[in-house]
Amino acid sequence: MLLYDSAVSGNCYKVRLLLSMQGIPFERREVDVVERSDRMELLGELNPALRVPTLVLDDGEPLAESNAILCYLAEGTELLPAERLARARVLQWLFFEQYSHEPYIAVVRFWVMFSATPPTATEIEARRAGGYGALDAMERHLSGRTFLVGERFTIADIALYAYTHVAHEGGFEMSGYGAIERWLRRVDGQPGHIPITA
Amino acid sequence: MLLYDSAVSGNCYKVRLLLSMQGIPFERREVDVVERSDRMELLGELNPALRVPTLVLDDGEPLAESNAILCYLAEGTELLPAERLARARVLQWLFFEQYSHEPYIAVVRFWVMFSATPPTATEIEARRAGGYGALDAMERHLSGRTFLVGERFTIADIALYAYTHVAHEGGFEMSGYGAIERWLRRVDGQPGHIPITA
């Protein structure tokens, strides 16, 4: 498999982390996430959204959107339950991640750490408030639970872990989130875990 | 089933449209999408994101996130393919919808049509540009195709139809999107179709 990748992207890290846990070898092609002028040439035939990660399967078929790639790779394994409601709840958290979490926590981290033209401090602070909303929702849910769905480690945990475990890089103060911190340590301990820098 | 619903929300309309196509009866409970102070009381036990739609199944189990609800309801039917890659491609479009389409097209429509405190015209125009990016991606993909995935009507079409067919209400000029317009008419013609106002 060939992964159009970015070393700094949590969305790409989700895919690398799952592939590592599954022991699946893959090639990486680094794509610039700041200078994007070559995106149509690079990804136009592969991904309508022109984003990374984009995965090209061994038979040449492309697949895009980090959380759809997780579902594809986890299909038929314990990381994506077969039971209908549990499966839908995994998807619930994957959609939560892309709608209510990533646009705040990942975007603020990108602005703070990587952007050449970040917005004003006021705009960053306003966006950060949305991120705390997502963290509050996770903290409420994880209090008294070991993992997000069905007390088992699933791709919902991989998807939410990717940007939550580096939220501090975007200036998020994590000391009040005890249930999240304990959950992060449980994900750290999963066999095949690799750091985002790997 | 009980649907925590909003008559003006395209995300809720997705669920009503699919339930209508499937002939499944359900109750609706209208939730205010402008005045949100009662959300924790209303949805705190049901949906970590405190959003509509939230569906409560007949056995009392809650399920949230519009596109996760679509997957749950369509499981085992032709609207969600069983084949692994086709299923992942349906999910790819569902995640595209929530990340690259809804935050622009739905949000601009909400600001223009329903918000008591919309942002400035400059901010609306900047957000609208992101919506045209999503429409351009759909137009490229739908040119020469009848539906989004596998030349069959699936929940990917339901999810993207919901806000695309009312994009003009947010001031989007649709006359340049011929492939999208022809696809919208194909979705209009599906058995059990109901309008967003139903």
Short mmCIF file of C-alpha atoms in Angstrom, two decimals, chain A:
data_model
loop_
_atom_site.label_atom_id
_atom_site.label_comp_id
_atom_site.label_asym_id
_atom_site.label_seq_id
_atom_site.Cartn_x
_atom_site.Cartn_y
_atom_site.Cartn_z
CA MET A 1 0.00 0.00 0.00
CA LEU A 2 1.07 3.59 -0.65
CA LEU A 3 0.14 6.28 1.87
CA TYR A 4 0.13 9.91 0.80
CA ASP A 5 1.23 11.15 4.17
CA SER A 6 2.31 14.08 6.31
CA ALA A 7 4.61 13.55 9.26
CA VAL A 8 2.92 16.34 11.26
CA SER A 9 -0.72 15.45 10.51
CA GLY A 10 -2.69 13.63 13.18
CA ASN A 11 -5.11 12.46 10.48
CA CYS A 12 -2.20 10.70 8.74
CA TYR A 13 -0.88 9.42 12.07
CA LYS A 14 -4.18 7.60 12.67
CA VAL A 15 -3.51 5.51 9.56
CA ARG A 16 0.18 4.91 10.38
CA LEU A 17 -0.76 3.91 13.94
CA LEU A 18 -3.37 1.39 12.82
CA LEU A 19 -1.12 -0.07 10.11
CA SER A 20 1.62 -0.47 12.72
CA MET A 21 -0.77 -2.17 15.17
CA GLN A 22 -1.87 -4.50 12.37
CA GLY A 23 1.70 -5.18 11.22
CA ILE A 24 0.91 -4.16 7.64
CA PRO A 25 3.89 -2.80 5.65
CA PHE A 26 3.35 0.32 3.54
CA GLU A 27 5.20 3.00 1.60
CA ARG A 28 4.97 6.66 2.56
CA ARG A 29 4.98 9.64 0.21
CA GLU A 30 5.33 12.92 2.12
CA VAL A 31 2.96 15.71 1.04
CA ASP A 32 3.46 19.34 2.08
CA VAL A 33 0.59 20.53 4.31
CA VAL A 34 1.61 24.20 4.18
CA GLU A 35 2.46 24.74 0.49
CA ARG A 36 -0.51 23.13 -1.29
CA SER A 37 -0.25 24.35 -4.89
CA ASP A 38 0.59 20.87 -6.28
CA ARG A 39 -2.42 19.14 -4.73
CA MET A 40 -4.48 18.79 -7.92
CA GLU A 41 -1.53 17.31 -9.81
CA LEU A 42 -0.65 14.97 -6.91
CA LEU A 43 -4.09 13.89 -5.66
CA GLY A 44 -6.62 15.00 -8.31
CA GLU A 45 -7.22 11.47 -9.58
CA LEU A 46 -7.17 9.91 -6.11
CA ASN A 47 -9.14 12.08 -3.69
CA PRO A 48 -11.90 14.60 -4.51
CA ALA A 49 -10.98 16.59 -1.37
CA LEU A 50 -7.26 16.76 -2.37
CA ARG A 51 -6.20 15.97 1.20
CA VAL A 52 -3.90 13.64 3.07
CA PRO A 53 -4.10 10.92 4.13
CA THR A 54 -4.95 9.23 0.85
CA LEU A 55 -4.26 5.51 0.68
CA VAL A 56 -3.63 3.64 -2.57
CA LEU A 57 -4.36 -0.07 -2.12
CA ASP A 58 -2.20 -2.81 -3.60
CA ASP A 59 -4.54 -3.11 -6.61
CA GLY A 60 -4.25 0.63 -7.30
CA GLU A 61 -7.65 1.62 -5.88
CA PRO A 62 -7.52 4.91 -3.93
CA LEU A 63 -9.31 5.55 -0.64
CA ALA A 64 -9.54 8.87 1.19
CA GLU A 65 -10.68 10.40 4.51
CA SER A 66 -8.68 9.20 7.50
CA ASN A 67 -11.63 7.69 9.35
CA ALA A 68 -12.95 5.86 6.27
CA ILE A 69 -9.47 4.39 5.83
CA LEU A 70 -9.52 3.23 9.47
CA CYS A 71 -12.86 1.51 8.86
CA TYR A 72 -11.56 -0.19 5.71
CA LEU A 73 -8.41 -1.47 7.39
CA ALA A 74 -10.21 -2.59 10.56
CA GLU A 75 -13.07 -4.37 8.76
CA GLY A 76 -13.35 -7.96 9.99
CA THR A 77 -11.18 -7.37 13.08
CA GLU A 78 -12.00 -6.66 16.72
CA LEU A 79 -11.06 -3.02 16.17
CA LEU A 80 -14.38 -2.49 14.34
CA PRO A 81 -17.19 -4.45 16.00
CA ALA A 82 -19.50 -6.45 13.74
CA GLU A 83 -22.50 -5.96 16.03
CA ARG A 84 -24.77 -3.34 14.52
CA LEU A 85 -25.19 -0.87 17.40
CA ALA A 86 -21.57 -1.11 18.59
CA ARG A 87 -20.41 -0.50 15.01
CA ALA A 88 -22.69 2.53 14.72
CA ARG A 89 -21.34 3.90 18.01
CA VAL A 90 -17.78 3.58 16.72
CA LEU A 91 -18.91 5.58 13.69
CA GLN A 92 -20.63 8.09 16.01
CA TRP A 93 -17.26 8.86 17.63
CA LEU A 94 -15.50 8.99 14.25
CA PHE A 95 -17.98 11.62 13.04
CA PHE A 96 -17.72 13.47 16.35
CA GLU A 97 -13.96 13.55 15.83
CA GLN A 98 -14.17 15.07 12.35
CA TYR A 99 -16.94 17.56 13.15
CA SER A 100 -16.55 18.61 16.79
CA HIS A 101 -12.91 17.82 17.67
CA GLU A 102 -10.48 18.02 14.72
CA PRO A 103 -11.64 21.43 13.38
CA TYR A 104 -10.80 22.94 16.78
CA ILE A 105 -8.00 20.93 18.38
CA ALA A 106 -6.09 20.00 15.22
CA VAL A 107 -6.57 23.39 13.59
CA VAL A 108 -5.34 25.32 16.66
CA ARG A 109 -2.30 23.01 16.90
CA PHE A 110 -1.60 23.61 13.20
CA TRP A 111 -1.86 27.38 13.62
CA VAL A 112 0.39 27.40 16.70
CA MET A 113 2.99 24.89 15.52
CA PHE A 114 3.16 24.93 11.72
CA SER A 115 1.30 27.79 10.01
CA ALA A 116 3.29 30.54 8.28
CA THR A 117 0.27 32.85 8.49
CA PRO A 118 -1.65 32.11 11.71
CA PRO A 119 -4.73 34.21 12.57
CA THR A 120 -4.86 36.68 15.47
CA ALA A 121 -4.56 35.59 19.10
CA THR A 122 -8.24 36.44 19.54
CA GLU A 123 -9.25 34.12 16.72
CA ILE A 124 -7.04 31.34 18.06
CA GLU A 125 -8.58 31.72 21.52
CA ALA A 126 -12.11 31.60 20.07
CA ARG A 127 -11.26 28.42 18.18
CA ARG A 128 -9.62 26.92 21.25
CA ALA A 129 -12.93 27.30 23.14
CA GLY A 130 -14.50 24.85 20.68
CA GLY A 131 -11.71 22.40 21.44
CA TYR A 132 -12.39 22.57 25.15
CA GLY A 133 -16.02 21.77 24.34
CA ALA A 134 -14.90 18.57 22.60
CA LEU A 135 -12.58 17.67 25.49
CA ASP A 136 -15.39 18.25 27.99
CA ALA A 137 -17.62 15.86 26.02
CA MET A 138 -14.88 13.21 25.97
CA GLU A 139 -14.15 13.66 29.69
CA ARG A 140 -17.83 13.19 30.59
CA HIS A 141 -18.03 10.06 28.44
CA LEU A 142 -14.73 8.50 29.55
CA SER A 143 -15.38 8.98 33.27
CA GLY A 144 -16.01 5.42 34.45
CA ARG A 145 -15.19 3.88 31.06
CA THR A 146 -11.95 2.32 29.82
CA PHE A 147 -12.45 2.95 26.09
CA LEU A 148 -14.92 4.97 24.02
CA VAL A 149 -17.16 2.09 22.85
CA GLY A 150 -18.10 -1.18 24.52
CA GLU A 151 -15.17 -1.24 26.97
CA ARG A 152 -12.90 -2.45 24.17
CA PHE A 153 -10.14 -0.78 22.22
CA THR A 154 -11.46 0.16 18.75
CA ILE A 155 -10.66 2.52 15.89
CA ALA A 156 -12.79 5.12 17.72
CA ASP A 157 -9.97 5.26 20.29
CA ILE A 158 -7.32 5.52 17.54
CA ALA A 159 -9.19 8.37 15.82
CA LEU A 160 -9.71 10.42 18.99
CA TYR A 161 -6.26 9.70 20.38
CA ALA A 162 -4.47 11.14 17.32
CA TYR A 163 -5.07 14.82 18.07
CA THR A 164 -6.04 14.56 21.75
CA HIS A 165 -2.61 13.28 22.77
CA VAL A 166 -0.94 16.32 21.16
CA ALA A 167 -3.59 18.86 22.18
CA HIS A 168 -1.07 20.45 24.56
CA GLU A 169 0.97 21.45 21.49
CA GLY A 170 -1.94 23.73 20.58
CA GLY A 171 -1.90 25.29 24.03
CA PHE A 172 -4.70 23.20 25.52
CA GLU A 173 -4.38 22.88 29.29
CA MET A 174 -4.99 19.16 29.97
CA SER A 175 -4.52 18.98 33.75
CA GLY A 176 -8.28 19.06 34.41
CA TYR A 177 -8.96 16.06 32.20
CA GLY A 178 -8.16 13.06 34.37
CA ALA A 179 -10.35 10.51 32.61
CA ILE A 180 -8.88 11.55 29.25
CA GLU A 181 -5.33 11.29 30.60
CA ARG A 182 -5.90 7.77 31.95
CA TRP A 183 -7.47 6.76 28.62
CA LEU A 184 -4.49 8.20 26.69
CA ARG A 185 -2.15 6.03 28.78
CA ARG A 186 -4.27 2.94 27.95
CA VAL A 187 -3.96 3.70 24.23
CA ASP A 188 -0.20 4.32 24.62
CA GLY A 189 0.03 0.77 25.97
CA GLN A 190 -1.63 -1.01 23.05
CA PRO A 191 0.59 -3.52 21.20
CA GLY A 192 2.16 -1.99 18.11
CA HIS A 193 1.75 1.59 19.34
CA ILE A 194 4.11 4.06 17.67
CA PRO A 195 4.57 7.77 18.44
CA ILE A 196 3.35 10.46 16.01
CA THR A 197 7.00 11.21 15.22
CA ALA A 198 7.66 7.65 13.99
#
